[in-house]
Amino acid sequence: MRRTVFNEDHEAFRETLRAFIEAEVVPVYDEWFAAGQAPRDFYYKLAELGIFGIRVEEEFGGAGIDSYKFEAVMYEETARAGVQFGGSGVHVLLGLPYIKMLATDEQKKRFLPKFVSAEEMWALAMTEPGTGSDLAGMKTTAKLSEDGTHYVLNGSKTFITGGVHADRVIVCARTSAPTAEDRRFGISLFAVDTKSEGYSIGRKLDKLGLKTSDTAELAFVDVKVPVEDLLGEENKGFYYLGHNLASERWGIAYGAYAQAKAAVRFAKEYVQERTVFGKPVASFQNTKFELAACQAEVDAAEAVVDRALEALDAGELTPAEAASAKLFCTEVAHRVIDRCLQLHGGYGFMNEYPIARLYADNRVNRIYGGTSEIMKSIIAKDMGL
């Protein structure tokens, strides 16, 4: 079946991106993997390529293309090469939607040119120790000063992707107590400068996968946040978070699909080259059946993410549809990657093979952005159950 979501511009971008990955990422990726993060300077290279400005208005240095399709190509090409762009994904997928939706004209003039150039890398800090997916239970507070010029931020966050290299972090904090009727009331969002006094980075977390993506704990002790850095209105943060979770969950779904597609490619190449009992592994019926079953699942996931992508670009992707896409595609990727690793035999367990890294990287897809169980709850509620 011919795909219809991409045009000539997307395919030209794909060729450019593929060449960039081969020249700038693949030769040094093992070094990034060992270091546990991509170097900060790499983000300037992505900025020069125009990666960060695709969906940013031209007046702020971007291309002004209101579409997620170029990001979809990036998911496919990084997965195809068995690499990642460090923690830069949150900069675009998580940071940019909040700036575009909530920032005032003055804030956009301050934030977006530096966003596009990678002078300021952004991250999003929602999760706290002990709260997990229960965002309404967050304890971090931001209290307005008596003179009304700034907020005083106190608390901590964990599992913050891009947290080590971030220059600005969108921090979710309580500005008011929850009400008896709505425990989600009272959360606000702040664009916090990481150079602020009292802001500190705790441990750089040692993860099972996503080794080149810096993930950290953050702490705030009497951090002064100017009132000019409040994003949107006070106490409406939970609504804003819910609004943008659809695009985040689409991104996770698409990334999982791209990983599953890459896993089939890795396995196909391996079984064609590897011989057992004097014959290529690909010649055995079990191998053919396993890869055929995996390809069928990837085809189904492709249809789901393409449909979701079109809906997202049209501004019509609902939270329940995004949850459904995330649930289905991450579960497909889990099954496909596991089966493709099995076809590698013992070599599939070695990190020198991309399938092993892919196996570890994929596992978090069913956890972050809302667990599979949370996705099922959202879908069930939408069904009226």
Tab-separated table of C-alpha atoms in Angstrom:
chain	number	residue	atom	x	y	z
A	1	MET	CA	0.000	0.000	0.000
A	2	ARG	CA	1.362	3.385	-1.010
A	3	ARG	CA	1.672	5.911	1.782
A	4	THR	CA	0.152	9.313	1.160
A	5	VAL	CA	1.256	11.337	4.194
A	6	PHE	CA	4.591	12.489	2.732
A	7	ASN	CA	5.303	14.638	-0.328
A	8	GLU	CA	8.454	15.547	-2.283
A	9	ASP	CA	9.549	18.097	0.329
A	10	HIS	CA	9.421	15.482	3.073
A	11	GLU	CA	11.397	12.998	0.982
A	12	ALA	CA	14.039	15.614	0.150
A	13	PHE	CA	14.331	16.330	3.876
A	14	ARG	CA	14.668	12.589	4.475
A	15	GLU	CA	17.644	12.372	2.113
A	16	THR	CA	19.338	15.354	3.766
A	17	LEU	CA	18.706	13.991	7.236
A	18	ARG	CA	19.938	10.503	6.336
A	19	ALA	CA	23.198	11.938	5.002
A	20	PHE	CA	23.576	14.088	8.131
A	21	ILE	CA	23.094	11.069	10.405
A	22	GLU	CA	25.649	9.018	8.498
A	23	ALA	CA	28.225	11.837	8.631
A	24	GLU	CA	27.639	13.426	12.040
A	25	VAL	CA	26.056	10.800	14.295
A	26	VAL	CA	26.904	7.223	13.336
A	27	PRO	CA	30.718	7.630	13.573
A	28	VAL	CA	30.544	8.990	17.157
A	29	TYR	CA	27.433	7.296	18.482
A	30	ASP	CA	29.321	4.707	20.502
A	31	GLU	CA	31.089	7.550	22.325
A	32	TRP	CA	27.740	9.155	23.165
A	33	PHE	CA	26.417	5.807	24.345
A	34	ALA	CA	29.378	5.316	26.684
A	35	ALA	CA	29.125	8.898	27.987
A	36	GLY	CA	25.392	8.598	28.636
A	37	GLN	CA	24.512	11.721	26.663
A	38	ALA	CA	25.037	13.553	23.413
A	39	PRO	CA	27.404	16.542	23.626
A	40	ARG	CA	25.789	19.958	23.994
A	41	ASP	CA	27.539	21.202	20.833
A	42	PHE	CA	25.645	18.647	18.759
A	43	TYR	CA	22.438	20.618	19.255
A	44	TYR	CA	23.970	23.565	17.435
A	45	LYS	CA	24.471	21.267	14.424
A	46	LEU	CA	20.806	20.299	14.545
A	47	ALA	CA	19.925	23.989	14.684
A	48	GLU	CA	22.083	24.712	11.620
A	49	LEU	CA	20.215	21.951	9.811
A	50	GLY	CA	16.987	23.763	10.625
A	51	ILE	CA	15.570	20.978	12.807
A	52	PHE	CA	14.421	23.233	15.643
A	53	GLY	CA	12.759	25.883	13.517
A	54	ILE	CA	10.486	23.877	11.247
A	55	ARG	CA	7.273	24.720	13.137
A	56	VAL	CA	8.447	28.141	14.380
A	57	GLU	CA	7.135	31.292	12.702
A	58	GLU	CA	9.430	32.955	10.162
A	59	GLU	CA	9.553	36.203	12.135
A	60	PHE	CA	11.411	34.326	14.892
A	61	GLY	CA	13.877	32.585	12.580
A	62	GLY	CA	11.895	29.464	11.755
A	63	ALA	CA	10.448	27.970	8.583
A	64	GLY	CA	6.827	28.565	9.576
A	65	ILE	CA	5.627	25.096	8.521
A	66	ASP	CA	2.668	24.123	10.673
A	67	SER	CA	3.074	20.359	10.373
A	68	TYR	CA	4.481	17.445	12.362
A	69	LYS	CA	5.379	15.476	9.238
A	70	PHE	CA	9.020	16.518	9.228
A	71	GLU	CA	9.284	15.306	12.813
A	72	ALA	CA	7.751	12.021	11.688
A	73	VAL	CA	10.549	11.681	9.132
A	74	MET	CA	13.073	12.276	11.918
A	75	TYR	CA	11.577	9.462	13.980
A	76	GLU	CA	11.893	7.113	11.042
A	77	GLU	CA	15.432	8.062	10.066
A	78	THR	CA	16.943	7.978	13.542
A	79	ALA	CA	15.337	4.587	14.200
A	80	ARG	CA	16.500	3.311	10.818
A	81	ALA	CA	20.097	4.180	11.715
A	82	GLY	CA	19.766	2.839	15.257
A	83	VAL	CA	20.628	6.227	16.789
A	84	GLN	CA	19.009	9.067	18.704
A	85	PHE	CA	19.551	12.815	18.804
A	86	GLY	CA	20.227	12.902	22.530
A	87	GLY	CA	17.639	14.785	24.559
A	88	SER	CA	16.749	17.153	21.740
A	89	GLY	CA	13.416	15.471	21.075
A	90	VAL	CA	11.796	17.047	24.131
A	91	HIS	CA	13.020	20.459	22.973
A	92	VAL	CA	10.748	20.311	19.929
A	93	LEU	CA	7.991	17.857	20.788
A	94	LEU	CA	7.417	18.947	24.394
A	95	GLY	CA	8.806	22.466	24.691
A	96	LEU	CA	7.609	24.115	21.501
A	97	PRO	CA	3.852	23.418	21.789
A	98	TYR	CA	3.704	25.208	25.140
A	99	ILE	CA	5.578	28.238	23.833
A	100	LYS	CA	3.367	28.466	20.753
A	101	MET	CA	0.142	27.990	22.705
A	102	LEU	CA	0.833	30.021	25.842
A	103	ALA	CA	3.608	32.559	25.299
A	104	THR	CA	2.774	36.223	24.947
A	105	ASP	CA	4.194	38.213	22.036
A	106	GLU	CA	6.888	39.539	24.358
A	107	GLN	CA	7.781	36.035	25.517
A	108	LYS	CA	7.919	34.692	21.971
A	109	LYS	CA	10.339	37.456	21.018
A	110	ARG	CA	12.543	36.485	23.967
A	111	PHE	CA	12.264	32.705	23.697
A	112	LEU	CA	11.823	31.571	20.115
A	113	PRO	CA	14.948	32.958	18.359
A	114	LYS	CA	17.124	31.281	21.008
A	115	PHE	CA	14.979	28.150	20.748
A	116	VAL	CA	15.590	27.918	16.994
A	117	SER	CA	19.346	28.549	17.281
A	118	ALA	CA	19.804	26.082	20.183
A	119	GLU	CA	21.188	28.901	22.323
A	120	GLU	CA	18.485	27.839	24.782
A	121	MET	CA	17.506	24.175	24.956
A	122	TRP	CA	14.156	23.446	26.612
A	123	ALA	CA	12.811	20.621	28.745
A	124	LEU	CA	9.534	19.895	30.543
A	125	ALA	CA	9.401	19.066	34.265
A	126	MET	CA	6.147	17.432	35.348
A	127	THR	CA	6.935	14.194	37.193
A	128	GLU	CA	7.831	14.226	40.893
A	129	PRO	CA	9.197	11.540	43.187
A	130	GLY	CA	6.254	9.596	44.547
A	131	THR	CA	3.569	10.961	42.204
A	132	GLY	CA	4.310	9.353	38.840
A	133	SER	CA	1.344	9.731	36.485
A	134	ASP	CA	-0.742	11.483	39.172
A	135	LEU	CA	0.062	15.029	38.092
A	136	ALA	CA	-2.636	16.490	40.332
A	137	GLY	CA	-0.682	15.194	43.312
A	138	MET	CA	2.413	17.329	42.675
A	139	LYS	CA	3.968	19.058	45.683
A	140	THR	CA	6.263	21.626	44.030
A	141	THR	CA	5.035	25.135	44.866
A	142	ALA	CA	5.422	28.603	43.392
A	143	LYS	CA	4.334	31.420	45.705
A	144	LEU	CA	3.944	34.996	44.509
A	145	SER	CA	6.182	37.447	46.334
A	146	GLU	CA	4.661	40.244	48.393
A	147	ASP	CA	5.718	42.882	45.889
A	148	GLY	CA	4.265	40.817	43.017
A	149	THR	CA	7.454	40.844	40.928
A	150	HIS	CA	8.345	37.161	41.106
A	151	TYR	CA	7.353	33.693	42.269
A	152	VAL	CA	9.377	31.663	44.762
A	153	LEU	CA	9.739	28.099	43.515
A	154	ASN	CA	10.386	25.156	45.854
A	155	GLY	CA	10.269	21.428	45.230
A	156	SER	CA	11.784	18.705	43.083
A	157	LYS	CA	11.237	16.810	39.845
A	158	THR	CA	12.525	13.513	38.502
A	159	PHE	CA	12.858	11.632	35.189
A	160	ILE	CA	13.380	14.931	33.350
A	161	THR	CA	14.610	14.158	29.841
A	162	GLY	CA	17.011	16.795	28.584
A	163	GLY	CA	17.395	18.004	32.156
A	164	VAL	CA	21.197	18.073	32.163
A	165	HIS	CA	21.662	20.271	29.088
A	166	ALA	CA	18.481	22.350	29.439
A	167	ASP	CA	18.756	26.137	29.569
A	168	ARG	CA	15.028	26.650	30.114
A	169	VAL	CA	12.688	24.205	31.811
A	170	ILE	CA	8.908	24.431	31.802
A	171	VAL	CA	8.231	23.643	35.458
A	172	CYS	CA	4.783	22.635	36.677
A	173	ALA	CA	4.094	23.919	40.189
A	174	ARG	CA	1.229	24.626	42.531
A	175	THR	CA	0.276	28.287	42.829
A	176	SER	CA	-2.967	27.520	44.678
A	177	ALA	CA	-4.327	24.675	46.756
A	178	PRO	CA	-6.633	22.201	45.028
A	179	THR	CA	-10.331	22.583	45.665
A	180	ALA	CA	-12.681	19.963	47.042
A	181	GLU	CA	-14.406	19.833	43.681
A	182	ASP	CA	-11.264	19.769	41.542
A	183	ARG	CA	-7.911	18.509	42.825
A	184	ARG	CA	-6.362	19.448	39.470
A	185	PHE	CA	-6.970	23.155	40.067
A	186	GLY	CA	-4.053	25.337	41.149
A	187	ILE	CA	-1.212	24.181	38.872
A	188	SER	CA	0.720	26.755	36.828
A	189	LEU	CA	3.542	26.577	34.291
A	190	PHE	CA	6.780	28.557	34.407
A	191	ALA	CA	9.631	28.951	31.913
A	192	VAL	CA	12.452	28.672	34.442
A	193	ASP	CA	15.985	29.825	33.638
A	194	THR	CA	18.298	27.000	34.762
A	195	LYS	CA	20.986	29.532	35.722
A	196	SER	CA	18.738	30.881	38.482
A	197	GLU	CA	20.073	30.823	42.036
A	198	GLY	CA	18.646	27.871	43.962
A	199	TYR	CA	18.093	25.784	40.830
A	200	SER	CA	20.176	22.611	40.827
A	201	ILE	CA	20.595	19.418	38.843
A	202	GLY	CA	20.730	16.290	40.966
A	203	ARG	CA	21.714	12.894	39.686
A	204	LYS	CA	22.040	12.227	35.976
A	205	LEU	CA	19.950	9.073	36.021
A	206	ASP	CA	21.392	5.769	34.820
A	207	LYS	CA	18.653	4.338	32.614
A	208	LEU	CA	18.038	0.913	31.110
A	209	GLY	CA	17.765	2.451	27.642
A	210	LEU	CA	17.846	5.801	25.842
A	211	LYS	CA	21.464	5.994	26.925
A	212	THR	CA	22.348	9.040	24.827
A	213	SER	CA	19.459	11.066	26.232
A	214	ASP	CA	20.371	12.994	29.382
A	215	THR	CA	17.768	12.436	32.101
A	216	ALA	CA	18.060	14.062	35.504
A	217	GLU	CA	16.585	14.955	38.855
A	218	LEU	CA	15.961	18.657	39.461
A	219	ALA	CA	15.656	20.591	42.714
A	220	PHE	CA	14.376	24.094	43.439
A	221	VAL	CA	15.204	25.931	46.651
A	222	ASP	CA	13.712	29.430	46.825
A	223	VAL	CA	14.219	29.940	43.100
A	224	LYS	CA	13.018	33.391	42.039
A	225	VAL	CA	11.008	33.199	38.826
A	226	PRO	CA	10.038	36.587	37.327
A	227	VAL	CA	6.302	37.010	36.773
A	228	GLU	CA	7.196	37.614	33.126
A	229	ASP	CA	8.127	33.928	32.884
A	230	LEU	CA	4.685	32.589	33.817
A	231	LEU	CA	3.303	30.682	30.815
A	232	GLY	CA	-0.406	31.184	30.322
A	233	GLU	CA	-2.721	31.951	33.218
A	234	GLU	CA	-2.288	31.024	36.834
A	235	ASN	CA	-3.893	27.795	38.042
A	236	LYS	CA	-4.779	26.548	34.553
A	237	GLY	CA	-1.668	24.429	34.081
A	238	PHE	CA	-3.429	21.074	34.274
A	239	TYR	CA	-5.665	22.054	31.361
A	240	TYR	CA	-2.628	23.126	29.331
A	241	LEU	CA	-0.852	19.859	30.098
A	242	GLY	CA	-3.864	17.856	29.019
A	243	HIS	CA	-4.160	19.825	25.793
A	244	ASN	CA	-0.569	19.104	24.744
A	245	LEU	CA	-0.438	15.494	25.897
A	246	ALA	CA	-2.131	14.457	22.640
A	247	SER	CA	0.849	15.581	20.542
A	248	GLU	CA	3.299	14.084	23.031
A	249	ARG	CA	1.536	10.729	22.924
A	250	TRP	CA	1.384	10.838	19.144
A	251	GLY	CA	5.162	11.338	19.183
A	252	ILE	CA	5.677	8.297	21.388
A	253	ALA	CA	3.356	6.226	19.183
A	254	TYR	CA	5.177	7.297	16.039
A	255	GLY	CA	8.575	6.686	17.588
A	256	ALA	CA	7.492	3.176	18.631
A	257	TYR	CA	6.232	2.419	15.123
A	258	ALA	CA	9.544	3.641	13.658
A	259	GLN	CA	11.473	1.425	16.083
A	260	ALA	CA	9.394	-1.622	15.150
A	261	LYS	CA	9.939	-0.926	11.462
A	262	ALA	CA	13.680	-0.607	12.038
A	263	ALA	CA	13.745	-3.842	14.055
A	264	VAL	CA	12.298	-5.778	11.122
A	265	ARG	CA	14.957	-4.255	8.861
A	266	PHE	CA	17.761	-5.177	11.272
A	267	ALA	CA	16.461	-8.725	11.658
A	268	LYS	CA	15.948	-9.227	7.921
A	269	GLU	CA	19.512	-8.135	7.173
A	270	TYR	CA	20.923	-10.304	9.942
A	271	VAL	CA	19.120	-13.535	9.012
A	272	GLN	CA	20.116	-13.138	5.371
A	273	GLU	CA	23.796	-12.889	6.318
A	274	ARG	CA	23.937	-15.372	9.212
A	275	THR	CA	24.296	-19.080	8.397
A	276	VAL	CA	23.308	-22.013	10.624
A	277	PHE	CA	23.785	-25.673	9.704
A	278	GLY	CA	25.188	-24.551	6.392
A	279	LYS	CA	22.147	-22.481	5.398
A	280	PRO	CA	21.130	-18.848	5.837
A	281	VAL	CA	18.869	-18.336	8.835
A	282	ALA	CA	16.471	-16.618	6.435
A	283	SER	CA	15.888	-19.905	4.598
A	284	PHE	CA	14.116	-21.562	7.535
A	285	GLN	CA	10.331	-21.479	7.548
A	286	ASN	CA	10.180	-20.269	11.167
A	287	THR	CA	12.289	-17.237	10.270
A	288	LYS	CA	10.057	-16.385	7.334
A	289	PHE	CA	6.890	-16.778	9.383
A	290	GLU	CA	8.218	-14.725	12.288
A	291	LEU	CA	9.309	-11.837	10.062
A	292	ALA	CA	6.091	-11.999	8.065
A	293	ALA	CA	4.046	-11.726	11.264
A	294	CYS	CA	6.191	-8.813	12.430
A	295	GLN	CA	5.795	-7.032	9.090
A	296	ALA	CA	2.007	-7.395	9.290
A	297	GLU	CA	2.018	-5.751	12.733
A	298	VAL	CA	4.251	-2.922	11.494
A	299	ASP	CA	1.892	-2.340	8.561
A	300	ALA	CA	-1.025	-2.022	10.974
A	301	ALA	CA	0.906	0.373	13.223
A	302	GLU	CA	1.832	2.449	10.181
A	303	ALA	CA	-1.826	2.892	9.298
A	304	VAL	CA	-2.594	3.982	12.862
A	305	VAL	CA	0.209	6.557	13.125
A	306	ASP	CA	-0.418	7.951	9.651
A	307	ARG	CA	-4.078	8.499	10.490
A	308	ALA	CA	-3.124	10.103	13.795
A	309	LEU	CA	-0.545	12.309	12.063
A	310	GLU	CA	-3.112	13.662	9.632
A	311	ALA	CA	-5.510	14.330	12.508
A	312	LEU	CA	-2.779	16.053	14.513
A	313	ASP	CA	-1.850	18.338	11.627
A	314	ALA	CA	-5.524	19.196	11.183
A	315	GLY	CA	-5.865	20.007	14.889
A	316	GLU	CA	-8.388	17.203	15.303
A	317	LEU	CA	-6.485	14.519	17.251
A	318	THR	CA	-8.444	13.878	20.436
A	319	PRO	CA	-6.886	12.746	23.741
A	320	ALA	CA	-8.613	9.371	23.423
A	321	GLU	CA	-7.387	8.870	19.849
A	322	ALA	CA	-3.843	9.773	20.878
A	323	ALA	CA	-4.077	7.353	23.798
A	324	SER	CA	-5.323	4.611	21.493
A	325	ALA	CA	-2.483	5.198	19.029
A	326	LYS	CA	0.092	5.177	21.817
A	327	LEU	CA	-1.295	2.026	23.416
A	328	PHE	CA	-1.495	0.092	20.145
A	329	CYS	CA	1.830	1.146	18.650
A	330	THR	CA	3.882	0.721	21.807
A	331	GLU	CA	2.453	-2.749	22.356
A	332	VAL	CA	3.169	-3.646	18.718
A	333	ALA	CA	6.738	-2.382	19.039
A	334	HIS	CA	7.216	-4.425	22.211
A	335	ARG	CA	6.183	-7.649	20.466
A	336	VAL	CA	7.988	-6.986	17.195
A	337	ILE	CA	11.305	-5.923	18.678
A	338	ASP	CA	11.327	-8.880	21.051
A	339	ARG	CA	10.749	-11.332	18.187
A	340	CYS	CA	13.366	-9.653	16.001
A	341	LEU	CA	15.904	-9.828	18.814
A	342	GLN	CA	15.152	-13.554	19.173
A	343	LEU	CA	16.063	-14.064	15.524
A	344	HIS	CA	19.508	-12.637	16.259
A	345	GLY	CA	20.188	-15.374	18.810
A	346	GLY	CA	22.942	-14.593	21.300
A	347	TYR	CA	24.155	-11.640	19.264
A	348	GLY	CA	20.831	-9.938	19.893
A	349	PHE	CA	21.873	-9.564	23.524
A	350	MET	CA	25.049	-7.675	22.634
A	351	ASN	CA	24.982	-3.874	22.686
A	352	GLU	CA	27.184	-3.727	19.610
A	353	TYR	CA	24.117	-4.790	17.634
A	354	PRO	CA	21.452	-2.102	17.173
A	355	ILE	CA	18.639	-4.533	17.976
A	356	ALA	CA	19.897	-4.833	21.572
A	357	ARG	CA	19.907	-1.066	22.087
A	358	LEU	CA	16.540	-0.816	20.403
A	359	TYR	CA	15.118	-3.423	22.774
A	360	ALA	CA	16.212	-1.386	25.800
A	361	ASP	CA	15.194	1.965	24.306
A	362	ASN	CA	11.728	0.738	23.430
A	363	ARG	CA	10.759	-0.448	26.904
A	364	VAL	CA	10.029	3.028	28.274
A	365	ASN	CA	7.457	3.728	25.555
A	366	ARG	CA	4.807	1.914	27.590
A	367	ILE	CA	5.648	3.997	30.660
A	368	TYR	CA	6.400	7.635	29.867
A	369	GLY	CA	3.843	10.026	28.511
A	370	GLY	CA	1.340	8.031	30.548
A	371	THR	CA	1.539	4.290	31.160
A	372	SER	CA	-0.363	1.756	29.078
A	373	GLU	CA	-2.744	1.391	32.002
A	374	ILE	CA	-3.468	5.130	31.962
A	375	MET	CA	-4.057	4.926	28.191
A	376	LYS	CA	-6.608	2.168	28.733
A	377	SER	CA	-8.377	4.288	31.356
A	378	ILE	CA	-8.598	7.251	28.952
A	379	ILE	CA	-9.931	5.064	26.146
A	380	ALA	CA	-12.453	3.378	28.423
A	381	LYS	CA	-13.725	6.725	29.686
A	382	ASP	CA	-14.142	7.913	26.111
A	383	MET	CA	-16.202	4.755	25.481
A	384	GLY	CA	-18.517	5.761	28.299
A	385	LEU	CA	-17.310	3.004	30.591
